[in-house]
XYZ file of C-alpha atoms in Angstrom:
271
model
C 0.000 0.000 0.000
C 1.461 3.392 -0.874
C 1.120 5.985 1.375
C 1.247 10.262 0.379
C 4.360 11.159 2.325
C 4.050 14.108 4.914
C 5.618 16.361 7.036
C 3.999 17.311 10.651
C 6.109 20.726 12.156
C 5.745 21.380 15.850
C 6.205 25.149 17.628
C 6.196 24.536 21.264
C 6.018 28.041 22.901
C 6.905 28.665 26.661
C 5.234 31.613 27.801
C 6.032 32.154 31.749
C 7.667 29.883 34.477
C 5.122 28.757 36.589
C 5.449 27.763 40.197
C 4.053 24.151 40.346
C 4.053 21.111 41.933
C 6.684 18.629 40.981
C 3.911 17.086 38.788
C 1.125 18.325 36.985
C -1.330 17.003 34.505
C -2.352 20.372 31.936
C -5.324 19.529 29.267
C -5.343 21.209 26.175
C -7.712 23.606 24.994
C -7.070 24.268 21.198
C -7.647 21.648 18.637
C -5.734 18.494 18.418
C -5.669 17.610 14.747
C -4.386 18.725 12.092
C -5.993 18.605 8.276
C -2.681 18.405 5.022
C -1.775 22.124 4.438
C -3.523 22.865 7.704
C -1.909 24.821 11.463
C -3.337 24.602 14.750
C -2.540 26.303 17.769
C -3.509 23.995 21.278
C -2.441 25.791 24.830
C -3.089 24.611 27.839
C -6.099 25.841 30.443
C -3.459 28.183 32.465
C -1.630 29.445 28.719
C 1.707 28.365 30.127
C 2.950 26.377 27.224
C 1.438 26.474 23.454
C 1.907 23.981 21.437
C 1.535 24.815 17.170
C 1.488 21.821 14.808
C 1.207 22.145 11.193
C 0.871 19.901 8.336
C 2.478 19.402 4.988
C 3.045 17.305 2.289
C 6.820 16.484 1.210
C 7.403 13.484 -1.492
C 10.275 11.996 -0.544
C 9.865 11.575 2.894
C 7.904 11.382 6.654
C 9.334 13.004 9.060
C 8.388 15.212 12.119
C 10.318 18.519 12.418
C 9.989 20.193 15.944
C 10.520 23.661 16.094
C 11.089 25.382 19.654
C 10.744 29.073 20.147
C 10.328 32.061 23.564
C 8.243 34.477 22.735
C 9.580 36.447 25.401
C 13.640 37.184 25.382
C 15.597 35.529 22.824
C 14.697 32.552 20.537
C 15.726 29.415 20.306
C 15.022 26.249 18.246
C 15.700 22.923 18.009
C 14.712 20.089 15.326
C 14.334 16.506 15.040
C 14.701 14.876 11.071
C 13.657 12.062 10.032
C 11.448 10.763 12.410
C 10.042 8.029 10.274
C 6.400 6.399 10.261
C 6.096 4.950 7.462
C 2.723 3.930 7.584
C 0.661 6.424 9.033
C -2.883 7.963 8.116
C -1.991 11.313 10.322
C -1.341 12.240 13.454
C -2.788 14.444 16.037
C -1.796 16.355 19.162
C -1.897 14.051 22.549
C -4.376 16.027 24.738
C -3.093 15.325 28.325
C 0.431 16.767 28.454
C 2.158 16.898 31.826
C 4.320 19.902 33.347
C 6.732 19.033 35.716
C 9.847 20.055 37.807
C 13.380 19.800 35.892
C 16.584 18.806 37.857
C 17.638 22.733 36.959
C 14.285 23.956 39.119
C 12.608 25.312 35.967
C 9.354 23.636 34.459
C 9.309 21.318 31.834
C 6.543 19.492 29.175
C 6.084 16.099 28.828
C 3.848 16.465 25.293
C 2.869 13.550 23.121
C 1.943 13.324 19.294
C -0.577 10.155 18.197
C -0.235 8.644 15.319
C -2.260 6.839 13.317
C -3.145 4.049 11.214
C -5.970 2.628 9.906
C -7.067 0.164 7.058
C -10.779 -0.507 5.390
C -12.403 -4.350 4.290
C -15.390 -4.955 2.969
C -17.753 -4.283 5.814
C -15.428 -3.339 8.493
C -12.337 -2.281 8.706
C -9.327 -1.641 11.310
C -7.025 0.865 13.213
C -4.314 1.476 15.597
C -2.902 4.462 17.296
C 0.792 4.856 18.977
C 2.064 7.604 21.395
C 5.608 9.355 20.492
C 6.238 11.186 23.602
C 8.668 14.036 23.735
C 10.608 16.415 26.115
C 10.796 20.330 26.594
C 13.223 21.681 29.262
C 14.626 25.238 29.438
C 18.698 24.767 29.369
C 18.971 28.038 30.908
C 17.132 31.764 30.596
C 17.053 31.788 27.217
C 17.101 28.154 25.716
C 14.870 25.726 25.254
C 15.639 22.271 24.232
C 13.337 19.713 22.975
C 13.890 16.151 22.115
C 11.904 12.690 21.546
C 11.779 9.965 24.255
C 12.497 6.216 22.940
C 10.050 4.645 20.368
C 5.995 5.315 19.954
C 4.180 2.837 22.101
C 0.861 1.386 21.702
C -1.995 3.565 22.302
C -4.661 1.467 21.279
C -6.058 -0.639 18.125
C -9.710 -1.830 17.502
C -10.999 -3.912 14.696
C -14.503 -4.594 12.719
C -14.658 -7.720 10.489
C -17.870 -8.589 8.192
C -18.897 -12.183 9.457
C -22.660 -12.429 8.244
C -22.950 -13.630 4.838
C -26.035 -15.309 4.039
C -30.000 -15.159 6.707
C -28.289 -17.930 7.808
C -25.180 -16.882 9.227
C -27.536 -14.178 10.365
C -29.272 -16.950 12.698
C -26.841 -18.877 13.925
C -25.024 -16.070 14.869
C -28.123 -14.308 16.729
C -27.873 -10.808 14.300
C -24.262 -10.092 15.973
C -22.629 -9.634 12.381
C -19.320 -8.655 12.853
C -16.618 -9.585 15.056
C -15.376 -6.363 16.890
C -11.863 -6.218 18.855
C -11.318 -3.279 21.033
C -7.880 -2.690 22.784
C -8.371 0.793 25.047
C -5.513 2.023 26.300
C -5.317 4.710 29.291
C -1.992 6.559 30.933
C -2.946 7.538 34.737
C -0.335 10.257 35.956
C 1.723 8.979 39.058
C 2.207 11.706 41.874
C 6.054 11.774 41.505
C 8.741 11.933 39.374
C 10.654 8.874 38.186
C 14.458 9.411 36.911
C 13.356 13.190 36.639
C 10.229 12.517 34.221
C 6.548 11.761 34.755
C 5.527 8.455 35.381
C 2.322 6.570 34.437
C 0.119 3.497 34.800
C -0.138 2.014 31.618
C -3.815 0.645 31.662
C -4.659 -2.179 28.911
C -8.258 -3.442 28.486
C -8.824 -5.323 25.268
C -12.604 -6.857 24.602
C -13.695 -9.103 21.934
C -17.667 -9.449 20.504
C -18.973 -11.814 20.706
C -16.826 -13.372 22.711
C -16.203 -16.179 21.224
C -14.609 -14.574 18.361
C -10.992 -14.809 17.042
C -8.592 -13.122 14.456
C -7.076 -16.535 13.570
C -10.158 -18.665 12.480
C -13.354 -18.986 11.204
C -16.082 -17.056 13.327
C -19.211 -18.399 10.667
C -18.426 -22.101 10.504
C -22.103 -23.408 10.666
C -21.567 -26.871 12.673
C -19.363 -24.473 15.775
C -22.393 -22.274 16.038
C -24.917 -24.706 16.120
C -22.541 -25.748 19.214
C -23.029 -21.965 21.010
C -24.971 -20.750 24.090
C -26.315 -17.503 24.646
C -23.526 -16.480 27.234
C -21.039 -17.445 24.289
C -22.189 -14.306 22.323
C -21.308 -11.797 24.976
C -17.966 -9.201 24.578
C -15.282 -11.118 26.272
C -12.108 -9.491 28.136
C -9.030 -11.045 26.445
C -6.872 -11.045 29.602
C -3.730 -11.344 27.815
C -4.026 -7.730 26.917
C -5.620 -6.846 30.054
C -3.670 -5.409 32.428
C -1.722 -2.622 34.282
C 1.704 -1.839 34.021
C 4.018 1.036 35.176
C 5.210 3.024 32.405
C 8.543 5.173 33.075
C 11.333 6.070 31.879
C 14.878 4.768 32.091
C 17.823 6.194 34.043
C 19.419 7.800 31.132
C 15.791 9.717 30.084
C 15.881 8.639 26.796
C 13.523 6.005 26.672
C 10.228 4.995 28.595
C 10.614 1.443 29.327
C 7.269 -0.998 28.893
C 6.910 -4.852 28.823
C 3.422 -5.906 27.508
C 2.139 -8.685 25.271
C 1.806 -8.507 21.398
C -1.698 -7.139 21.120
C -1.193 -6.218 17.527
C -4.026 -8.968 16.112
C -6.403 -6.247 17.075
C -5.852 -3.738 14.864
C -5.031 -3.663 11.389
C -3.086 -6.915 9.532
C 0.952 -6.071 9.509
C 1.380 -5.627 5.464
């Protein structure tokens, strides 16, 4: 599948030093996505930090360029190339930054940029979304430094897949006519700083309908749902991919550290 290549630039905009708790979970106000050719400006509720994303098309590559800039005393900027996706149907701003405390005693922004990824089939279709978290600390007075933390992790995948074909298959399979997979993903803020960064629970909850459903065989075989009770037709928790985890990052900062199943049958098919 060939994909339009594009180019998402990021202004992140520091506007005072606020005096904070070590931790602190900020919302964004502005819009969160961003149309090809389009510019949106998100701050959050208190207008301490502004974050501008805009969107254009390059053909020879993907790759996120993130721009830095005071509004306030000198400028400063800093980029990151050719930070590939390679695959991805857009991406959007993640809506629940976090300020905290930096080891210097200035405030920093713990931001996040979703991307995503989705696929159509006949009657259904499939996505999948990933978190690329990244870093803003002020150096000193008048420089601010931004950088990316590790590789995107999961942020969620969910799945629809045709599986009524005939008024029989309709029967047998009590009018539930497509298998649905939903993987929800949640990060809950922790109260303290690990290794100088925020730290989160990591909250997986993946539920299949009907429940007896799988990716890996046939959900309409006639004979196995002549074999089915009512209770087999209700969502199921797959508790594989349920679960809680702590999310943080490692000693070095540069990447935050997560061991969780493969969850990737529920969204779309790896090409």
């Amino acid at each position: 599948m060939n994909h339009m290549m594009k180019v998402f630039g990021l202004v992140l905009a520091l506007i005072t030093t606020p005096v904070a708790a070590e931790v602190r979970q900020e919302r964004l106000t502005g819009p969160t996505s961003v149309e090809s050719g389009g510019r949106i400006v998100s701050c959050t509720e208190d207008r301490e930090w502004c974050v501008t994303m805009a969107f254009e098309t390059d053909p020879d590559k993907l790759a996120y360029f993130v721009d830095v800039k005071r509004p306030i005393g000198p400028s400063s900027s800093a980029s990151i190339e050719n930070f590939e996706l390679s695959s991805s149907d857009g991406a959007e701003l993640w809506g629940d930054p976090v300020s905290y405390s930096t080891p210097n005693g200035q405030r920093g922004l713990l931001f996040g940029i979703v991307m995503n990824r989705s696929e159509s089939y006949s009657g259904g279709g499939a996505s999948e979304r990933k978190l690329q978290f990244f870093k803003a600390e002020p150096k000193d007075a008048n420089i601010l430094s931004v950088s990316s933390i590790g590789d995107p992790i999961s942020f969620g995948a969910s799945s629809m897949i045709r599986a009524c074909f005939s008024e029989e298959d309709q029967q047998l399979r009590r009018n539930i006519c497509h298998d649905e997979y939903d993987l929800n993903v949640t990060l809950r803020l922790k109260p303290t700083l690990v290794n100088d960064l925020p730290a989160f629970l990591y909250i997986s909850k993946e539920t299949t309908t009907p429940g007896f459903a799988s990716r890996d065989q046939d959900n309409s075989d006639a004979a196995r749902l002549r074999t089915m009770k009512a209770a087999d037709f209700k969502p199921r928790a797959d508790r594989r991919c349920t679960f809680t985890r702590q999310l943080q990052v490692n000693a070095r900062r540069t990447i935050y550290s997560l061991k969780v199943p493969d969850c990737s049958a529920y969204g779309p098919m790896r090409q």
